[in-house]
XYZ file of C-alpha atoms in Angstrom:
315
model
C -9.080 34.909 -64.752
C -5.607 36.209 -64.999
C -3.467 38.454 -63.000
C -0.423 40.585 -63.395
C 1.707 41.102 -60.553
C 3.596 44.541 -60.304
C 6.957 43.181 -60.206
C 9.893 45.017 -62.032
C 12.603 42.336 -63.122
C 14.340 41.395 -59.897
C 16.972 39.101 -61.638
C 19.889 39.808 -63.693
C 19.747 36.349 -65.570
C 20.990 34.937 -68.818
C 17.652 32.673 -69.159
C 16.966 35.064 -72.246
C 20.243 33.586 -73.703
C 19.051 30.105 -72.531
C 15.456 30.031 -74.209
C 17.093 31.549 -77.386
C 19.177 28.774 -77.639
C 16.199 26.491 -77.300
C 14.052 25.701 -80.332
C 10.477 26.542 -79.245
C 7.819 23.914 -80.000
C 6.737 24.122 -83.910
C 3.159 24.016 -82.644
C 3.202 27.668 -81.115
C 5.212 30.618 -81.202
C 4.111 31.431 -77.817
C 4.937 28.441 -75.490
C 8.473 27.635 -74.331
C 7.676 24.947 -71.518
C 6.038 24.431 -68.273
C 6.605 23.134 -64.693
C 4.823 21.053 -62.327
C 5.668 22.174 -59.066
C 5.253 21.699 -55.233
C 5.266 23.964 -52.403
C 5.414 23.140 -48.636
C 6.698 25.010 -45.505
C 9.473 22.335 -45.074
C 11.096 21.912 -48.420
C 9.737 25.074 -50.210
C 9.455 24.929 -53.864
C 10.262 22.134 -55.693
C 10.115 21.512 -59.458
C 8.483 17.833 -60.034
C 8.565 17.757 -63.714
C 9.168 20.194 -66.558
C 9.294 20.325 -70.333
C 12.065 20.992 -71.798
C 13.937 19.267 -68.814
C 16.711 21.752 -69.050
C 14.330 24.348 -67.530
C 14.285 22.333 -64.244
C 18.157 22.299 -64.130
C 18.360 26.176 -64.485
C 18.732 27.776 -60.810
C 17.925 31.032 -61.971
C 14.860 29.790 -63.293
C 13.908 28.341 -59.843
C 14.795 31.680 -58.426
C 12.001 33.405 -60.688
C 9.473 30.511 -59.699
C 10.019 30.890 -56.056
C 9.112 34.861 -55.873
C 5.720 33.665 -57.737
C 2.236 34.838 -55.982
C 0.862 31.474 -56.748
C 2.316 29.908 -53.575
C 1.651 32.842 -51.164
C -2.329 32.181 -51.382
C -3.761 28.783 -50.482
C -6.750 27.678 -52.428
C -6.362 30.707 -55.349
C -8.969 30.012 -58.024
C -7.473 32.582 -60.425
C -4.261 32.410 -62.887
C -1.727 34.398 -62.035
C 0.740 36.032 -64.350
C 4.386 37.064 -63.300
C 6.150 39.118 -65.955
C 9.721 38.969 -65.944
C 11.915 40.511 -68.766
C 10.276 39.155 -71.967
C 8.821 36.306 -70.757
C 5.172 35.624 -68.784
C 5.186 32.914 -66.014
C 1.461 32.016 -66.270
C 0.569 30.049 -62.919
C -2.327 28.030 -61.658
C -2.659 25.943 -58.408
C -4.082 22.490 -58.625
C -6.797 21.243 -56.342
C -8.202 17.384 -55.868
C -11.341 18.820 -54.880
C -13.040 22.135 -54.135
C -13.121 21.290 -50.420
C -9.696 20.142 -50.063
C -7.675 21.358 -47.439
C -4.435 22.609 -48.445
C -1.976 24.134 -45.827
C 1.174 23.623 -47.673
C 2.751 20.878 -45.616
C 4.760 17.861 -46.696
C 1.288 15.878 -45.942
C -0.598 18.186 -47.767
C 1.644 20.194 -50.379
C 0.419 22.914 -52.645
C 0.600 21.676 -56.351
C 0.884 23.996 -59.229
C 1.907 24.518 -63.082
C 3.552 27.775 -64.571
C 3.843 27.826 -68.119
C 6.576 29.837 -69.664
C 5.537 32.061 -72.336
C 6.951 34.439 -74.874
C 5.531 37.882 -73.758
C 5.244 39.170 -77.698
C 4.096 35.772 -78.765
C 0.544 34.660 -79.907
C -2.120 35.343 -77.517
C -3.465 32.243 -75.792
C -7.033 32.209 -74.357
C -7.290 31.564 -70.876
C -9.644 28.674 -71.681
C -6.941 26.588 -72.996
C -4.917 26.945 -70.234
C -7.630 26.148 -67.678
C -8.416 23.020 -69.717
C -4.898 22.013 -69.291
C -4.829 22.485 -65.626
C -8.484 20.676 -65.131
C -7.173 17.803 -66.987
C -4.107 17.333 -64.908
C -5.991 17.520 -61.481
C -8.811 15.376 -62.570
C -6.767 12.640 -64.546
C -3.376 12.758 -63.341
C -3.654 13.628 -59.448
C -2.447 10.319 -58.090
C 0.426 10.432 -60.804
C 1.373 13.872 -59.359
C 1.271 12.671 -55.761
C 3.917 9.967 -56.859
C 6.395 12.409 -58.408
C 6.368 14.426 -55.095
C 7.039 11.408 -53.146
C 9.715 10.345 -55.427
C 11.092 13.796 -55.273
C 11.206 14.033 -51.153
C 12.909 10.762 -51.368
C 15.591 11.993 -53.519
C 16.271 14.875 -51.376
C 17.535 12.208 -48.680
C 20.599 10.416 -49.861
C 19.441 7.431 -47.173
C 16.491 6.831 -49.207
C 18.012 6.392 -52.480
C 17.122 2.930 -53.138
C 13.562 3.646 -52.413
C 13.845 6.542 -54.858
C 15.082 4.330 -57.618
C 12.205 1.968 -57.227
C 10.016 4.866 -58.636
C 11.987 5.290 -61.905
C 9.911 3.125 -64.263
C 6.619 4.407 -62.884
C 8.156 7.851 -63.193
C 9.080 7.396 -66.884
C 5.579 6.591 -67.715
C 4.103 9.560 -65.838
C 6.418 11.829 -67.816
C 5.133 10.268 -71.229
C 1.734 11.135 -69.983
C 2.494 14.753 -69.089
C 4.487 14.945 -72.550
C 1.361 13.930 -74.403
C -1.113 16.367 -72.262
C 1.451 18.964 -73.401
C 1.454 18.059 -77.074
C -2.410 18.007 -77.000
C -2.384 21.869 -75.515
C 0.151 23.083 -78.359
C -2.093 21.106 -81.164
C -5.109 22.968 -79.645
C -3.437 26.227 -80.076
C -2.254 25.546 -83.677
C -5.753 24.420 -84.602
C -7.108 27.731 -83.839
C -4.223 29.814 -85.146
C -5.144 27.848 -88.652
C -8.669 28.434 -88.275
C -8.470 31.999 -87.848
C -5.947 32.291 -90.673
C -8.122 30.393 -92.813
C -11.048 32.943 -92.346
C -8.791 35.790 -92.845
C -8.946 36.814 -89.185
C -6.763 38.088 -86.885
C -6.497 36.769 -83.090
C -6.240 40.069 -80.884
C -6.114 40.287 -77.235
C -9.034 42.641 -76.845
C -11.432 40.659 -78.983
C -10.650 37.162 -77.270
C -10.805 38.938 -73.573
C -14.188 40.222 -74.636
C -16.015 37.163 -75.601
C -17.916 36.896 -72.193
C -18.292 40.960 -71.785
C -21.983 41.944 -71.289
C -23.748 44.553 -72.878
C -23.299 48.183 -71.781
C -26.814 48.173 -70.288
C -26.397 45.252 -67.940
C -22.970 46.587 -66.713
C -23.572 50.274 -66.351
C -24.088 50.072 -62.610
C -20.835 47.610 -61.975
C -17.915 48.957 -60.708
C -15.196 49.744 -62.968
C -12.555 48.111 -61.083
C -13.464 45.917 -58.154
C -10.741 45.464 -55.025
C -10.320 42.088 -52.960
C -7.778 42.109 -50.010
C -5.856 38.848 -49.182
C -3.665 38.234 -46.175
C -0.955 35.371 -46.143
C -0.157 33.415 -43.488
C 3.135 32.767 -44.828
C 3.898 36.560 -44.527
C 2.189 37.946 -41.824
C 3.587 41.515 -42.323
C 2.498 41.908 -45.925
C -1.312 41.897 -47.537
C -1.983 41.412 -51.325
C -4.493 43.590 -52.837
C -5.998 42.037 -56.173
C -7.897 44.646 -58.658
C -10.231 43.329 -60.937
C -10.767 45.201 -64.413
C -14.474 44.960 -64.935
C -15.170 47.152 -67.889
C -13.649 46.665 -71.392
C -9.962 46.372 -72.216
C -8.096 49.529 -71.004
C -4.983 50.909 -72.678
C -2.315 53.209 -71.379
C -3.140 52.481 -67.682
C -1.747 54.388 -64.730
C -2.077 52.878 -61.049
C -1.213 55.769 -58.563
C -0.571 54.803 -54.956
C -0.583 57.410 -52.354
C -0.563 57.470 -48.592
C -3.094 59.039 -46.588
C -2.184 60.936 -43.618
C -4.059 63.400 -41.291
C -3.308 66.479 -43.465
C -2.154 65.690 -46.813
C -1.415 62.553 -49.322
C 1.914 61.273 -49.916
C 2.591 59.758 -53.310
C 4.474 56.456 -53.064
C 4.760 55.020 -56.446
C 3.177 54.615 -59.890
C 2.749 51.587 -61.848
C 2.106 51.894 -66.115
C 0.312 49.247 -68.049
C 0.206 49.232 -71.789
C -3.002 47.191 -71.646
C -5.197 45.897 -69.071
C -7.736 43.218 -70.522
C -11.281 42.840 -69.199
C -11.554 40.465 -66.236
C -7.918 40.541 -65.737
C -6.353 40.606 -62.181
C -3.625 42.692 -61.025
C -2.013 42.095 -57.843
C -0.321 44.717 -55.209
C 1.711 44.145 -52.322
C 1.470 46.314 -49.370
C 3.450 46.305 -46.018
C 1.549 45.526 -42.902
C 3.030 47.901 -39.921
C 2.102 48.406 -36.308
C -0.506 50.881 -36.819
C -3.532 51.437 -39.098
C -2.484 52.570 -42.664
C -4.697 54.346 -45.122
C -3.823 54.447 -48.842
C -5.658 55.689 -52.366
C -5.412 53.941 -55.389
C -6.000 56.003 -58.473
C -6.576 54.096 -61.618
C -6.644 55.882 -65.166
C -6.518 55.307 -68.644
C -5.509 57.419 -71.295
C -5.051 60.104 -68.718
C -8.955 59.734 -67.758
C -10.031 58.443 -64.306
C -11.434 55.013 -64.448
C -11.774 54.471 -60.371
C -10.339 55.720 -57.216
C -10.156 53.284 -54.139
C -9.534 53.673 -50.548
C -7.541 51.193 -49.005
C -7.252 50.556 -44.898
C -4.845 47.951 -43.568
C -5.076 47.092 -40.178
C -2.066 46.585 -37.988
C -0.140 43.372 -37.576
């Protein structure tokens, strides 16, 4: 699954100029690069590896990654997309096993990958990204732990000699990750060539609808489902996940109102050009000292799709 956060570009950066000066990989018009990251409560977000390397050295990129919701929720199985300017930062957590106890500490950090993608590039099917994630966490978990251990040593000047001892091993791991990345790009190229040879076009709506059930089977399903998550890191906020359970919606409006005893107060409105089926949207709500009630109205092409009531318990 994918998720689009409701962020308006919070940074005034020159990352667009940086990426335009970097020739994209020839195998895809969408992929710019990817990050292998760790997060823990002691050191925060750390970039363990990136392709290309220059992404890792850009402080503004680091600031963007720190805002990603993927680090705010432990054991989140879905893919989350953060849209900034003309880029999409697609992130997935890595998990050694389904029962793994991840608490975001130095002993048990959160690992994840973030792919930087052109917003208007070729559509990338979610299965390709999930397979890339699965390969990393199944076949390269020990390598990721080595990169994390080496990076933590780098942060301590007194451990420099021990840090350097990992140089050869890190170089080998880097080559393996480079190969994995190229394999992903080659698969995307093969898919594009196949569709071109068959005179077919790859549309977002058709690819997202591959697993869609027939109207008869989905008639009694909710159009939009809602899930509420609280984060231990930020006790004063609540994440609300909306999932589109219908076909791809266009010209979407999400209106959020705060309900009081006598009337409703309109808070804000979010507009989306498209909301693909099974894709998630994440909204962030503050938690106050008293019970707060909200109403969410979702419409498509000026027709109401769903109305949701939301009660947020006090902190």
